[in-house]
PDB file of C-alpha atoms in Angstrom:
ATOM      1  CA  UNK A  22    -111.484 -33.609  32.200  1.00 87.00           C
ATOM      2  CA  UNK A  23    -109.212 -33.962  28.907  1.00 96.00           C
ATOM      3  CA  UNK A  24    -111.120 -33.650  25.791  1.00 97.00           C
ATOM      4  CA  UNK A  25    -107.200 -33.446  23.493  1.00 98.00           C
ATOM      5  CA  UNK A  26    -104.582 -34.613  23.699  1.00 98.00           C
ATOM      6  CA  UNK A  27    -101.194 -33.876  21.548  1.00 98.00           C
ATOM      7  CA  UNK A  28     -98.182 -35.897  21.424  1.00 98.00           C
ATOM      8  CA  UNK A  29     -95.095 -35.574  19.744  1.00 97.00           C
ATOM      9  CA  UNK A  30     -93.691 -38.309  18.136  1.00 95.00           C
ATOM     10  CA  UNK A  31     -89.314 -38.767  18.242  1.00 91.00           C
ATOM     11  CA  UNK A  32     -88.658 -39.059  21.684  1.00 92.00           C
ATOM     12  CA  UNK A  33     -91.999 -38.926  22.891  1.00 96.00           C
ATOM     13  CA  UNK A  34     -94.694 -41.324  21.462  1.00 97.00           C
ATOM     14  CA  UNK A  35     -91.511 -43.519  20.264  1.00 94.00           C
ATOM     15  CA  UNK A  36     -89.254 -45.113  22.016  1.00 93.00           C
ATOM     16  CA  UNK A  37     -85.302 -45.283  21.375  1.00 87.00           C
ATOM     17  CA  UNK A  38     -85.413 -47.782  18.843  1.00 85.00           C
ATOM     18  CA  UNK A  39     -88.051 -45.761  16.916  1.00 84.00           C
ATOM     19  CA  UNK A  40     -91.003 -48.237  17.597  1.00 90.00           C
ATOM     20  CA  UNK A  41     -94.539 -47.269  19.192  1.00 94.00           C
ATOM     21  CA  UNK A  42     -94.954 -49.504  22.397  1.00 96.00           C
ATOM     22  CA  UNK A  43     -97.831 -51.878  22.769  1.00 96.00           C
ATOM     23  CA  UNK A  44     -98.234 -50.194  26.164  1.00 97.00           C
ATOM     24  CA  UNK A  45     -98.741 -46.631  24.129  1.00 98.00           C
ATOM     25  CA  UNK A  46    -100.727 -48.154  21.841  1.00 97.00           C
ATOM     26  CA  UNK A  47    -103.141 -50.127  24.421  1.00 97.00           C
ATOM     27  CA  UNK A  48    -103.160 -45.878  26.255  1.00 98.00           C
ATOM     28  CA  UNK A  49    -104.353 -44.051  23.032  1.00 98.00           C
ATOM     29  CA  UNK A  50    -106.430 -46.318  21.761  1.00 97.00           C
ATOM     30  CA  UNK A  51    -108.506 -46.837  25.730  1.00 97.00           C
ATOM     31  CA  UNK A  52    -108.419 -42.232  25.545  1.00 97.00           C
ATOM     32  CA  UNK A  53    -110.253 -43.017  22.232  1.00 97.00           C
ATOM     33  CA  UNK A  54    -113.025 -45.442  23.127  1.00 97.00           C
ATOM     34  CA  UNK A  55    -113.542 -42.715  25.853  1.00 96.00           C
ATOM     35  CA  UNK A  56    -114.453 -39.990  23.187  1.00 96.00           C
ATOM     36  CA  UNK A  57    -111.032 -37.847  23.509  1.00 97.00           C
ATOM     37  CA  UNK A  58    -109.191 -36.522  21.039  1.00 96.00           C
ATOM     38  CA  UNK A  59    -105.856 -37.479  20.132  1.00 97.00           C
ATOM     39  CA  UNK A  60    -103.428 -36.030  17.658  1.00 96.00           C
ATOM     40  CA  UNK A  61     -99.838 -36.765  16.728  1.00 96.00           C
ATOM     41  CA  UNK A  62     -98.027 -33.322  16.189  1.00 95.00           C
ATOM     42  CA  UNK A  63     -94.537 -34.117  14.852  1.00 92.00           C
ATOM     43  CA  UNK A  64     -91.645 -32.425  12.705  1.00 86.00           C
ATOM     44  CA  UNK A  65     -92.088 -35.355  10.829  1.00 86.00           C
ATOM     45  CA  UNK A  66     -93.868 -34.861   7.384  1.00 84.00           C
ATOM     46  CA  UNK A  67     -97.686 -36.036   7.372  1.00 86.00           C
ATOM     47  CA  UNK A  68     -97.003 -38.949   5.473  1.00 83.00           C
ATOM     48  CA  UNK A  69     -93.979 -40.090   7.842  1.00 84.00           C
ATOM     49  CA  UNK A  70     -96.241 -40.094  10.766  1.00 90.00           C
ATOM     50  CA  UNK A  71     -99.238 -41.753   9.133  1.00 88.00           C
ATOM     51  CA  UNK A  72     -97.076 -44.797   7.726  1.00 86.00           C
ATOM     52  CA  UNK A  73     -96.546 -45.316  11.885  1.00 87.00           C
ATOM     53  CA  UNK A  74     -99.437 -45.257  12.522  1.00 92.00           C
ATOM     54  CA  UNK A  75    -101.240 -47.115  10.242  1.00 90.00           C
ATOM     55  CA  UNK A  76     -98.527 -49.930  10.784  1.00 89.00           C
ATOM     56  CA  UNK A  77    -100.131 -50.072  14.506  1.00 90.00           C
ATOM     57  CA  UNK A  78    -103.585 -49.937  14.041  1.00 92.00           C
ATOM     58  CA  UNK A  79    -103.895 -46.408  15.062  1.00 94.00           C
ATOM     59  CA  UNK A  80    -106.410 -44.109  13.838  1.00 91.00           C
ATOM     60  CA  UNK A  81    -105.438 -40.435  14.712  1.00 92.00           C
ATOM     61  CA  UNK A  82    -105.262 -36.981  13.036  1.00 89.00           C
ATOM     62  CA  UNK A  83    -101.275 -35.939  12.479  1.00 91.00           C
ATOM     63  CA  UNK A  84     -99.864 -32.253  12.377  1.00 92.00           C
ATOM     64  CA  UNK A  85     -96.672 -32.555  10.508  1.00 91.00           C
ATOM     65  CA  UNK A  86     -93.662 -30.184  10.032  1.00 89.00           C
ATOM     66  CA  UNK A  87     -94.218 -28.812  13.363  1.00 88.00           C
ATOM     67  CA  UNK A  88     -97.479 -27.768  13.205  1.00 89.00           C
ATOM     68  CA  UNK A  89     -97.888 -26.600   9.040  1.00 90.00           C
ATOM     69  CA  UNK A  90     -98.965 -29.440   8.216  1.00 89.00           C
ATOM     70  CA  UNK A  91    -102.534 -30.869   9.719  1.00 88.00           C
ATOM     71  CA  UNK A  92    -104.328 -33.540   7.609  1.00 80.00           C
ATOM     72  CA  UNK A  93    -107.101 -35.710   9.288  1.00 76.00           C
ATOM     73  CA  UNK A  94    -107.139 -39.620   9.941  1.00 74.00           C
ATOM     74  CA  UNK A  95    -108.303 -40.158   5.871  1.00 77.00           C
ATOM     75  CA  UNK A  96    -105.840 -37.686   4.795  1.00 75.00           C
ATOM     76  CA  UNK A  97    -107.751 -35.011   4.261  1.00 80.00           C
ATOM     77  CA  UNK A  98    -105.920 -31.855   4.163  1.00 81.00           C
ATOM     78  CA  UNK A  99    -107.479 -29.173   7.032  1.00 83.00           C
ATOM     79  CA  UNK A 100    -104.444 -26.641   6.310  1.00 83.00           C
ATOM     80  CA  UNK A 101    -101.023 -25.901   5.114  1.00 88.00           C
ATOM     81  CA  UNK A 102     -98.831 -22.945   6.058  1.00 91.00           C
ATOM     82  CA  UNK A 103     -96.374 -22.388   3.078  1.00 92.00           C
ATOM     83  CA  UNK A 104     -93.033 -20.399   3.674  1.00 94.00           C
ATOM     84  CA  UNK A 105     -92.620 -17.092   1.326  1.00 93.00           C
ATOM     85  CA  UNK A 106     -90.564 -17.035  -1.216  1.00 92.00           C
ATOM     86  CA  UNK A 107     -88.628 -14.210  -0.040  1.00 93.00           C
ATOM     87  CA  UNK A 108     -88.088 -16.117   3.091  1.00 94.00           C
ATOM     88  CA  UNK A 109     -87.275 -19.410   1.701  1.00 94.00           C
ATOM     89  CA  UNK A 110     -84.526 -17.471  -0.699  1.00 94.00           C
ATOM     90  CA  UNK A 111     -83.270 -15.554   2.550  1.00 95.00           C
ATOM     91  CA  UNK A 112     -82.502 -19.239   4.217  1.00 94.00           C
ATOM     92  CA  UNK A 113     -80.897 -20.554   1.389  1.00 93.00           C
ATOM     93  CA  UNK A 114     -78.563 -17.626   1.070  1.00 93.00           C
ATOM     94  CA  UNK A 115     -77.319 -17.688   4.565  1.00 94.00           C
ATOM     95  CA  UNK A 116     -76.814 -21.317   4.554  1.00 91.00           C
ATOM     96  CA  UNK A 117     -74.831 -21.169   0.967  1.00 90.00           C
ATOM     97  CA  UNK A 118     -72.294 -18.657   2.657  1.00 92.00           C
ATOM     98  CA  UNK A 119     -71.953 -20.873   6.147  1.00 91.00           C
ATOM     99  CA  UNK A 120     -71.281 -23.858   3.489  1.00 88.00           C
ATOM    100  CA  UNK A 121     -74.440 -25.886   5.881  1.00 87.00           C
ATOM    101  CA  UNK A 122     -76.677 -28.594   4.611  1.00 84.00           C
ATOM    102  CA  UNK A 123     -80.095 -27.830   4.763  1.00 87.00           C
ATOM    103  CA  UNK A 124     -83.018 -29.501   3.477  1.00 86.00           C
ATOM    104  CA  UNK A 125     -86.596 -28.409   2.101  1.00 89.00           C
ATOM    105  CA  UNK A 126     -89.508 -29.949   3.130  1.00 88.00           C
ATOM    106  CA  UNK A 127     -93.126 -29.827   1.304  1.00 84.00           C
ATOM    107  CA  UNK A 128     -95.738 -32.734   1.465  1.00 79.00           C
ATOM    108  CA  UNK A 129     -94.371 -35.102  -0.534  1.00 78.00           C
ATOM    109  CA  UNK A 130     -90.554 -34.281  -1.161  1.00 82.00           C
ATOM    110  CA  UNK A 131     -87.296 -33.872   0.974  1.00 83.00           C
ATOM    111  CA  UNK A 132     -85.110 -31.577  -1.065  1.00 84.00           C
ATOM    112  CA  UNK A 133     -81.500 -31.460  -0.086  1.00 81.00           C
ATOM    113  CA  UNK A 134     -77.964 -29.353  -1.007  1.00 78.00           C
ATOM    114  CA  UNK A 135     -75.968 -32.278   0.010  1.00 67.00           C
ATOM    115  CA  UNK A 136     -73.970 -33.608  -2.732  1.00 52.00           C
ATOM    116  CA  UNK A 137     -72.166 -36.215  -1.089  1.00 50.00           C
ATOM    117  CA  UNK A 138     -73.833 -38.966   1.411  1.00 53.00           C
ATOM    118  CA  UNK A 139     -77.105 -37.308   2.930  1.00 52.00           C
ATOM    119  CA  UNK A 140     -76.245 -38.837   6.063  1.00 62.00           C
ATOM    120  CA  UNK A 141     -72.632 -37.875   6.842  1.00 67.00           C
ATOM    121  CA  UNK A 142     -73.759 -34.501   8.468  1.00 64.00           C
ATOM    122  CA  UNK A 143     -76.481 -36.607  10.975  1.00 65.00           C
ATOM    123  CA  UNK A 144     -73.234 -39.267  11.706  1.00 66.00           C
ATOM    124  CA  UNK A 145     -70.613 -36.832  12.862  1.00 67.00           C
ATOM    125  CA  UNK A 146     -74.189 -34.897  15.131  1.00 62.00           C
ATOM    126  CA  UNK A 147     -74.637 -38.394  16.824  1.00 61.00           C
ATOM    127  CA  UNK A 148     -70.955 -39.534  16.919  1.00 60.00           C
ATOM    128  CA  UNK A 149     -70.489 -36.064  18.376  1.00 61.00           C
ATOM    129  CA  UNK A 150     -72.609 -36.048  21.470  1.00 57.00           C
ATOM    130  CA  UNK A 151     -72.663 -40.272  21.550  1.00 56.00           C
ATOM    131  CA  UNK A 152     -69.066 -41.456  20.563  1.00 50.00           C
ATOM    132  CA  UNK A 153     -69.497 -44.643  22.001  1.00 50.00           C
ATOM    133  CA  UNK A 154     -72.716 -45.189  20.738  1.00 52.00           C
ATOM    134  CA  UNK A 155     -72.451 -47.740  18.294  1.00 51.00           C
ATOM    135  CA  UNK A 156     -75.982 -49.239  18.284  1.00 51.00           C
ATOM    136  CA  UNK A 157     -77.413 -45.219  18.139  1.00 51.00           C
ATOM    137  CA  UNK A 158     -75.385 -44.802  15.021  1.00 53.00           C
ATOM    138  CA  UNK A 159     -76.261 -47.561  13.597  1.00 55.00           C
ATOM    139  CA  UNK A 160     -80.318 -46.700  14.527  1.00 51.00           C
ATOM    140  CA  UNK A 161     -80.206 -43.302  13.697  1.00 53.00           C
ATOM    141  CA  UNK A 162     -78.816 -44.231  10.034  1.00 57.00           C
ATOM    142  CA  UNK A 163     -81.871 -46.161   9.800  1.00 52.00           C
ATOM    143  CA  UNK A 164     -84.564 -43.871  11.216  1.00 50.00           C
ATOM    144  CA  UNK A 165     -83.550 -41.011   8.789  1.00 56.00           C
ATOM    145  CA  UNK A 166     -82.975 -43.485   5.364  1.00 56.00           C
ATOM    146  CA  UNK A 167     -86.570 -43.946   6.590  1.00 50.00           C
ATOM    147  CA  UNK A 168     -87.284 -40.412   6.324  1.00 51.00           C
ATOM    148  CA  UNK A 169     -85.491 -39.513   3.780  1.00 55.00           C
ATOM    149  CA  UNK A 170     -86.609 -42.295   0.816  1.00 59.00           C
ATOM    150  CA  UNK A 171     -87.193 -40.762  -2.368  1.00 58.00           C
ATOM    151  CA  UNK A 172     -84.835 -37.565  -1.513  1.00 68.00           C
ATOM    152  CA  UNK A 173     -83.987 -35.010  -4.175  1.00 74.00           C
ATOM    153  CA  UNK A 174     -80.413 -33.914  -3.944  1.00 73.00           C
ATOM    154  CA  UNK A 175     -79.522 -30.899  -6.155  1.00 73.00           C
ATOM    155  CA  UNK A 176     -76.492 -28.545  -6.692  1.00 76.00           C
ATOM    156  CA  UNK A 177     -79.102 -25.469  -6.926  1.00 81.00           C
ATOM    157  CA  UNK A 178     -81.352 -25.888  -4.732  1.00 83.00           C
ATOM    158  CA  UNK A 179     -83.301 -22.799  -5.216  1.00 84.00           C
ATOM    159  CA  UNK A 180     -83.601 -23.229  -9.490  1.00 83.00           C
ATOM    160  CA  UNK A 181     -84.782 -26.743  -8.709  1.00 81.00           C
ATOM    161  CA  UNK A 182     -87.707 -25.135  -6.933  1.00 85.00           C
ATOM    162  CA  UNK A 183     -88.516 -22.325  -9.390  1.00 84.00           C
ATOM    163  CA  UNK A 184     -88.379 -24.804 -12.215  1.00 82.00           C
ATOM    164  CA  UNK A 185     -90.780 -27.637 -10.848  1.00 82.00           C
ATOM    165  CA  UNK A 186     -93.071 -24.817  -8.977  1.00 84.00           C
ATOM    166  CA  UNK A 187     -92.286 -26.077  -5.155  1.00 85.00           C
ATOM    167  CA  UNK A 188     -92.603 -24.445  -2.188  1.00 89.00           C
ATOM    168  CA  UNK A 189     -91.603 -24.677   1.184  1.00 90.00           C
ATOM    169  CA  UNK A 190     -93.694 -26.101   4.404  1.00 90.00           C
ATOM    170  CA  UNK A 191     -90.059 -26.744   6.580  1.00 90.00           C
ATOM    171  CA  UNK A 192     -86.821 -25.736   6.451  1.00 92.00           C
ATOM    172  CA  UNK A 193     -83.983 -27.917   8.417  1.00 87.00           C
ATOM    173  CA  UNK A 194     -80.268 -26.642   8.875  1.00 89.00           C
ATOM    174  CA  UNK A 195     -77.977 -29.484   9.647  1.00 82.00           C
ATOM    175  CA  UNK A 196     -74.034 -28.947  11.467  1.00 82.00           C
ATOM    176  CA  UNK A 197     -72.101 -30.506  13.657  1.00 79.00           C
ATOM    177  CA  UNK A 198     -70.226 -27.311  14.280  1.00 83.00           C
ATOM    178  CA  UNK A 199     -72.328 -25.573  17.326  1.00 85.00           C
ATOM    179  CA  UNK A 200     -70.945 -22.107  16.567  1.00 90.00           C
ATOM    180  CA  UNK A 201     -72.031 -22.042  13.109  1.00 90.00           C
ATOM    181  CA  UNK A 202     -75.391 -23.343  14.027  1.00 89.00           C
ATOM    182  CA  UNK A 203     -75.169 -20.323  16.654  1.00 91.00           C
ATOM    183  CA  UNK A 204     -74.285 -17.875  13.298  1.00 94.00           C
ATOM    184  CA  UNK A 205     -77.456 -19.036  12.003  1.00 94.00           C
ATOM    185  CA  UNK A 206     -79.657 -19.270  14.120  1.00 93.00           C
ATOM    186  CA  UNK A 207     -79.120 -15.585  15.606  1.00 94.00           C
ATOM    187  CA  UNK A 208     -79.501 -14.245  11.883  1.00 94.00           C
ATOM    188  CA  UNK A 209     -82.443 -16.049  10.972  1.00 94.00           C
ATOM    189  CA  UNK A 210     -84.195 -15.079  14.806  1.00 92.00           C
ATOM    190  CA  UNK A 211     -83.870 -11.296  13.598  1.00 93.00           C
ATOM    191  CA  UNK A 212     -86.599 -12.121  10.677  1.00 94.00           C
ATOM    192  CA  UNK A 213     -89.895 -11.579  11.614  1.00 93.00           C
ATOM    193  CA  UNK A 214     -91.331 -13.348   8.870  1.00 95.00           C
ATOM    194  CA  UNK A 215     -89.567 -16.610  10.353  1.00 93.00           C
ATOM    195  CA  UNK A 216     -90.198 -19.351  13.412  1.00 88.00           C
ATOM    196  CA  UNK A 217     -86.497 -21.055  14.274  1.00 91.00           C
ATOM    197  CA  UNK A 218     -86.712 -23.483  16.635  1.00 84.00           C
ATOM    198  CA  UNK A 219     -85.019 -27.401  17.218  1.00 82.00           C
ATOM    199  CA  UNK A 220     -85.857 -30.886  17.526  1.00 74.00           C
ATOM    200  CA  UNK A 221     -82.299 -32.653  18.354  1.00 72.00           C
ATOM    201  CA  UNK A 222     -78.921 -31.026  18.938  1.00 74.00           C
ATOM    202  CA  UNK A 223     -77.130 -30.249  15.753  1.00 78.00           C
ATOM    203  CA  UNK A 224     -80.216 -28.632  13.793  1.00 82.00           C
ATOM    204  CA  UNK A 225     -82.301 -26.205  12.922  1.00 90.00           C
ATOM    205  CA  UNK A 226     -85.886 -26.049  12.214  1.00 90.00           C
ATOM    206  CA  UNK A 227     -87.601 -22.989  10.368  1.00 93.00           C
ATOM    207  CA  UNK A 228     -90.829 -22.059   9.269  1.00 91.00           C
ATOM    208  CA  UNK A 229     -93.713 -19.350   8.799  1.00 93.00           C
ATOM    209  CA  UNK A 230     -94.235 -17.245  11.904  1.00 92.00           C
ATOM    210  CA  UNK A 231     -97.358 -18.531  12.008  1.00 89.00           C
ATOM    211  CA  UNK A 232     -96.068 -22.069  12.892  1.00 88.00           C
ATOM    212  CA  UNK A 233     -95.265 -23.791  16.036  1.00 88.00           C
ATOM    213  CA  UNK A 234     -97.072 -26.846  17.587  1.00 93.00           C
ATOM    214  CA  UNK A 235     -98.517 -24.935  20.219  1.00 94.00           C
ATOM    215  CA  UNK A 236    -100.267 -22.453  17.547  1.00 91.00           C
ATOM    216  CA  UNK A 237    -101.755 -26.025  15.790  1.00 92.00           C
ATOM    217  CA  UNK A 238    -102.458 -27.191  19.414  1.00 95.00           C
ATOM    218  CA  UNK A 239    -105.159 -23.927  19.828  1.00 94.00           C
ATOM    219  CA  UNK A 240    -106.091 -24.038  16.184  1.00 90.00           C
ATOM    220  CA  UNK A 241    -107.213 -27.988  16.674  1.00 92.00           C
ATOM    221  CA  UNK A 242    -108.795 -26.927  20.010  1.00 95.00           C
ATOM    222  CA  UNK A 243    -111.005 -24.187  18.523  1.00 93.00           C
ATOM    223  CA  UNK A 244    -112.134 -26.260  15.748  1.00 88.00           C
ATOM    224  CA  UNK A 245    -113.162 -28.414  17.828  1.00 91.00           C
ATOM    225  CA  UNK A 246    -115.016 -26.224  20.568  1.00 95.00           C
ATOM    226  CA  UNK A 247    -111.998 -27.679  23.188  1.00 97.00           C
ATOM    227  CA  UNK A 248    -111.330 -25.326  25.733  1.00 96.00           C
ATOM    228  CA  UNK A 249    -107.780 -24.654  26.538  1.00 96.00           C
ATOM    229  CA  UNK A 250    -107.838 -26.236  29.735  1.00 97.00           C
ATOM    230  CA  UNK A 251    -109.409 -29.376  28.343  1.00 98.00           C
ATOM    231  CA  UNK A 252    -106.309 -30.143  26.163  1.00 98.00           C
ATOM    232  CA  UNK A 253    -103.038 -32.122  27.226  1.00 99.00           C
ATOM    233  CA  UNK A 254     -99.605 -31.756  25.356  1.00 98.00           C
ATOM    234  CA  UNK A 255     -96.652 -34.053  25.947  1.00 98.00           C
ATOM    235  CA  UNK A 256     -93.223 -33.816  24.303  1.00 97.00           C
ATOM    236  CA  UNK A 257     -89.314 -33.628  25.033  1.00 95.00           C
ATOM    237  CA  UNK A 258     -87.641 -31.111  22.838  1.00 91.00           C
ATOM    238  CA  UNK A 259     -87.539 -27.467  22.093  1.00 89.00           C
ATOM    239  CA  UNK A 260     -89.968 -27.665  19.224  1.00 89.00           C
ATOM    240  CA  UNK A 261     -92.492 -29.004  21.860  1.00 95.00           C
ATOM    241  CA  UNK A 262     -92.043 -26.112  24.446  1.00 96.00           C
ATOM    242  CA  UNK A 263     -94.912 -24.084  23.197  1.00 94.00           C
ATOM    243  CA  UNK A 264     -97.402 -26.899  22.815  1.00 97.00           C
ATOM    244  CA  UNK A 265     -96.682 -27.804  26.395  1.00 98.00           C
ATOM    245  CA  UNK A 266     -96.957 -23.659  28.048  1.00 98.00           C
ATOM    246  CA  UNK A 267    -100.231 -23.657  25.745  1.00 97.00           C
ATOM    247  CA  UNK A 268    -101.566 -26.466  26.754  1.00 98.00           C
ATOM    248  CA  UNK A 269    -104.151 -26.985  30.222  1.00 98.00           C
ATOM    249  CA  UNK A 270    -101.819 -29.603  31.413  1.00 98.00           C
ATOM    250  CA  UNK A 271     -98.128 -29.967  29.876  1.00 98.00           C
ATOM    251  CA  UNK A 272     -96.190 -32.966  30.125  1.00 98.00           C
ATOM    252  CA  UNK A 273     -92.619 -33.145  29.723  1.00 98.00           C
ATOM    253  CA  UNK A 274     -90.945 -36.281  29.410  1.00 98.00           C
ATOM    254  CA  UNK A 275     -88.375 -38.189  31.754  1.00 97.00           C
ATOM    255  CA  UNK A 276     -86.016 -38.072  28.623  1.00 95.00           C
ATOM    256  CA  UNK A 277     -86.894 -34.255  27.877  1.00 95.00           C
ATOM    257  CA  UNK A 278     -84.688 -31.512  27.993  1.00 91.00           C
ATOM    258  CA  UNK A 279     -84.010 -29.545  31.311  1.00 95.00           C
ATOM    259  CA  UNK A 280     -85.766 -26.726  29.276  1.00 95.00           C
ATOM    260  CA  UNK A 281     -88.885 -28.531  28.426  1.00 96.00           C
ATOM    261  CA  UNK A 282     -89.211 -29.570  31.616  1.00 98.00           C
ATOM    262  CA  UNK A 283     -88.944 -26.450  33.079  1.00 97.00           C
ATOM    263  CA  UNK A 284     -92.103 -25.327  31.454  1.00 97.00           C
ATOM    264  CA  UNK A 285     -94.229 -28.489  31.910  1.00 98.00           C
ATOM    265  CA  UNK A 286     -96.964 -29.515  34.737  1.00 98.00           C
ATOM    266  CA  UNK A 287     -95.596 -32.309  35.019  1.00 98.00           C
ATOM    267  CA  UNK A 288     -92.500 -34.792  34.204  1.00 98.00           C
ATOM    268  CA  UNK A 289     -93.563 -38.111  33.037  1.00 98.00           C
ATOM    269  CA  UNK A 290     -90.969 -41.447  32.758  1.00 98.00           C
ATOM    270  CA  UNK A 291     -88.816 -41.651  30.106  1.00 97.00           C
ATOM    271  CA  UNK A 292     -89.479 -42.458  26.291  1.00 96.00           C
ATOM    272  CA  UNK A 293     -88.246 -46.081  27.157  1.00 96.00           C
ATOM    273  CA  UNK A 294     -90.372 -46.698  30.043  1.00 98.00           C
ATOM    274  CA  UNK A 295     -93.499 -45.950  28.302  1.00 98.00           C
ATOM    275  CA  UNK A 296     -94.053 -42.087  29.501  1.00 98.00           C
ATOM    276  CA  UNK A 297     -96.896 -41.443  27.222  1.00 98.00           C
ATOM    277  CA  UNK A 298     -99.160 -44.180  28.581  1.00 98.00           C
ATOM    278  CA  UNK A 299     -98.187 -43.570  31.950  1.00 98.00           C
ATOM    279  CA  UNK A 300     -99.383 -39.704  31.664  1.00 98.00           C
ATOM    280  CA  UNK A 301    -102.923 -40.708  29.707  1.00 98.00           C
ATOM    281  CA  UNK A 302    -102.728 -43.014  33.003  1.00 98.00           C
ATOM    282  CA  UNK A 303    -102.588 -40.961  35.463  1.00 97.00           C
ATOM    283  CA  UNK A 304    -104.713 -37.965  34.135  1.00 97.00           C
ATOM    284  CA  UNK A 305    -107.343 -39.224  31.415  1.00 96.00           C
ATOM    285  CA  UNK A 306    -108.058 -43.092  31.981  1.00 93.00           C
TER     286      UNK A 306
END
């Protein structure tokens, strides 16, 4: 018997047009009324996954920025794992000599180097590996003007930080150029002080070591005097690898990567056909 279940969110709990299906819906709410546990675990920022949420009716705990993040259904914060200093100043650097965007991410902010239009680096990513996808283009440009509302953009990046007294929670490299992504991503992997890992091609996602969903996945488990193999994790992307090995059963979407599901249990439909409520299906209800 499942007692938790975690579910990623992009790609996983939503579909391609970035909506939550009444089918997923009518699944996590019917694992609720049975007593089980169910928590969103997302790069997303809390308050990113929450406004979902609440615009369906749902009533679930959310891990944000891949697992530093975990606040409870009334927002109540359980913990936060900040990024050093040193560490944060060490990303910066590297990405200032590649010449790549990057972004900070805390609870309430989204601070960016991009001095142009935040969005050109995510057009030529999806034009890239989807030139004739119009529609995508014109959905992705949505989905991250979502995200990104209320975005700082400054020159020095670092100084802005220092002077208003912000930290870190997520750090996100964006590039359309592969090999420079490579660069980074093999520099940044030597730190031990450092988790790099990816949500879509053409980024990079860093945070404490002490970060990953599948760390937040025990963590919520423990709290809650889950076992390991009580708990269910379903995703489709690198960042969700972890949650899915830790997990008693791991799920890997129809849409995930071959990676992903390598590592899972099992391989549930796609994003589009409702995957998530067809694994709560076929194991919980």
């Amino acid at each position: 018997m499942y007692r938790l279940i975690a579910i990623d969110m992009d790609g996983t709990f939503l579909n391609g047009k970035h909506q939550i299906s009444d089918e997923n819906i009518a699944a996590v709410k019917a694992a609720q009324e049975k007593g089980i546990k169910v928590v969103i675990v997302s790069g997303r920022q809390h308050k990113s996954i929450k406004e979902f949420l609440n615009r369906h009716g749902l009533e679930c705990d959310a891990v944000g920025l891949n697992g530093a993040e975990f606040l409870d259904h009334n927002g109540k914060e359980i913990y936060i794992q900040w990024m050093e200093k040193e560490s944060i100043k060490a990303v910066i650097d590297l990405c200032e000599g590649e010449k790549a965007i990057y972004q900070i991410y805390n609870s309430e902010h989204i601070i960016t180097n991009e001095l142009q239009d935040p969005f050109n680096e995510f057009k030529k990513i999806v034009k890239m590996h989807n030139p004739n996808a119009e529609n995508l283009l014109e959905r992705t440009e949505m989905f991250y003007k979502g995200i990104y509302d209320g975005g700082i953009v400054e020159k020095d990046v670092l100084g802005f930080l220092q002077k208003e007294g912000m930290g870190a929670i997520k750090m996100l490299i964006l590039s359309h150029d592969e090999e420079k992504l490579i660069r980074i991503q093999e520099r940044l992997s030597q730190r031990e002080d450092l988790t790099v890992t990816s949500s879509f091609r053409g980024n990079l996602e860093i945070f404490h070591s002490n970060t990953d969903k599948g760390i937040a996945l025990l963590q919520i488990a423990k709290e809650l005097g889950i076992k390991k193999e009580e708990t269910m994790a379903i995703g489709d992307n690198l960042n969700d690898i972890r949650m899915i090995t830790e997990a008693g059963l791991g799920v890997a979407m129809g849409n995930a990567l071959e990676a992903v599901k390598q590592k899972a249990d099992f391989i549930t439909k796609t994003n589009n056909e409702n995957g998530v409520a067809y694994a709560i299906k076929k194991f919980v209800l």
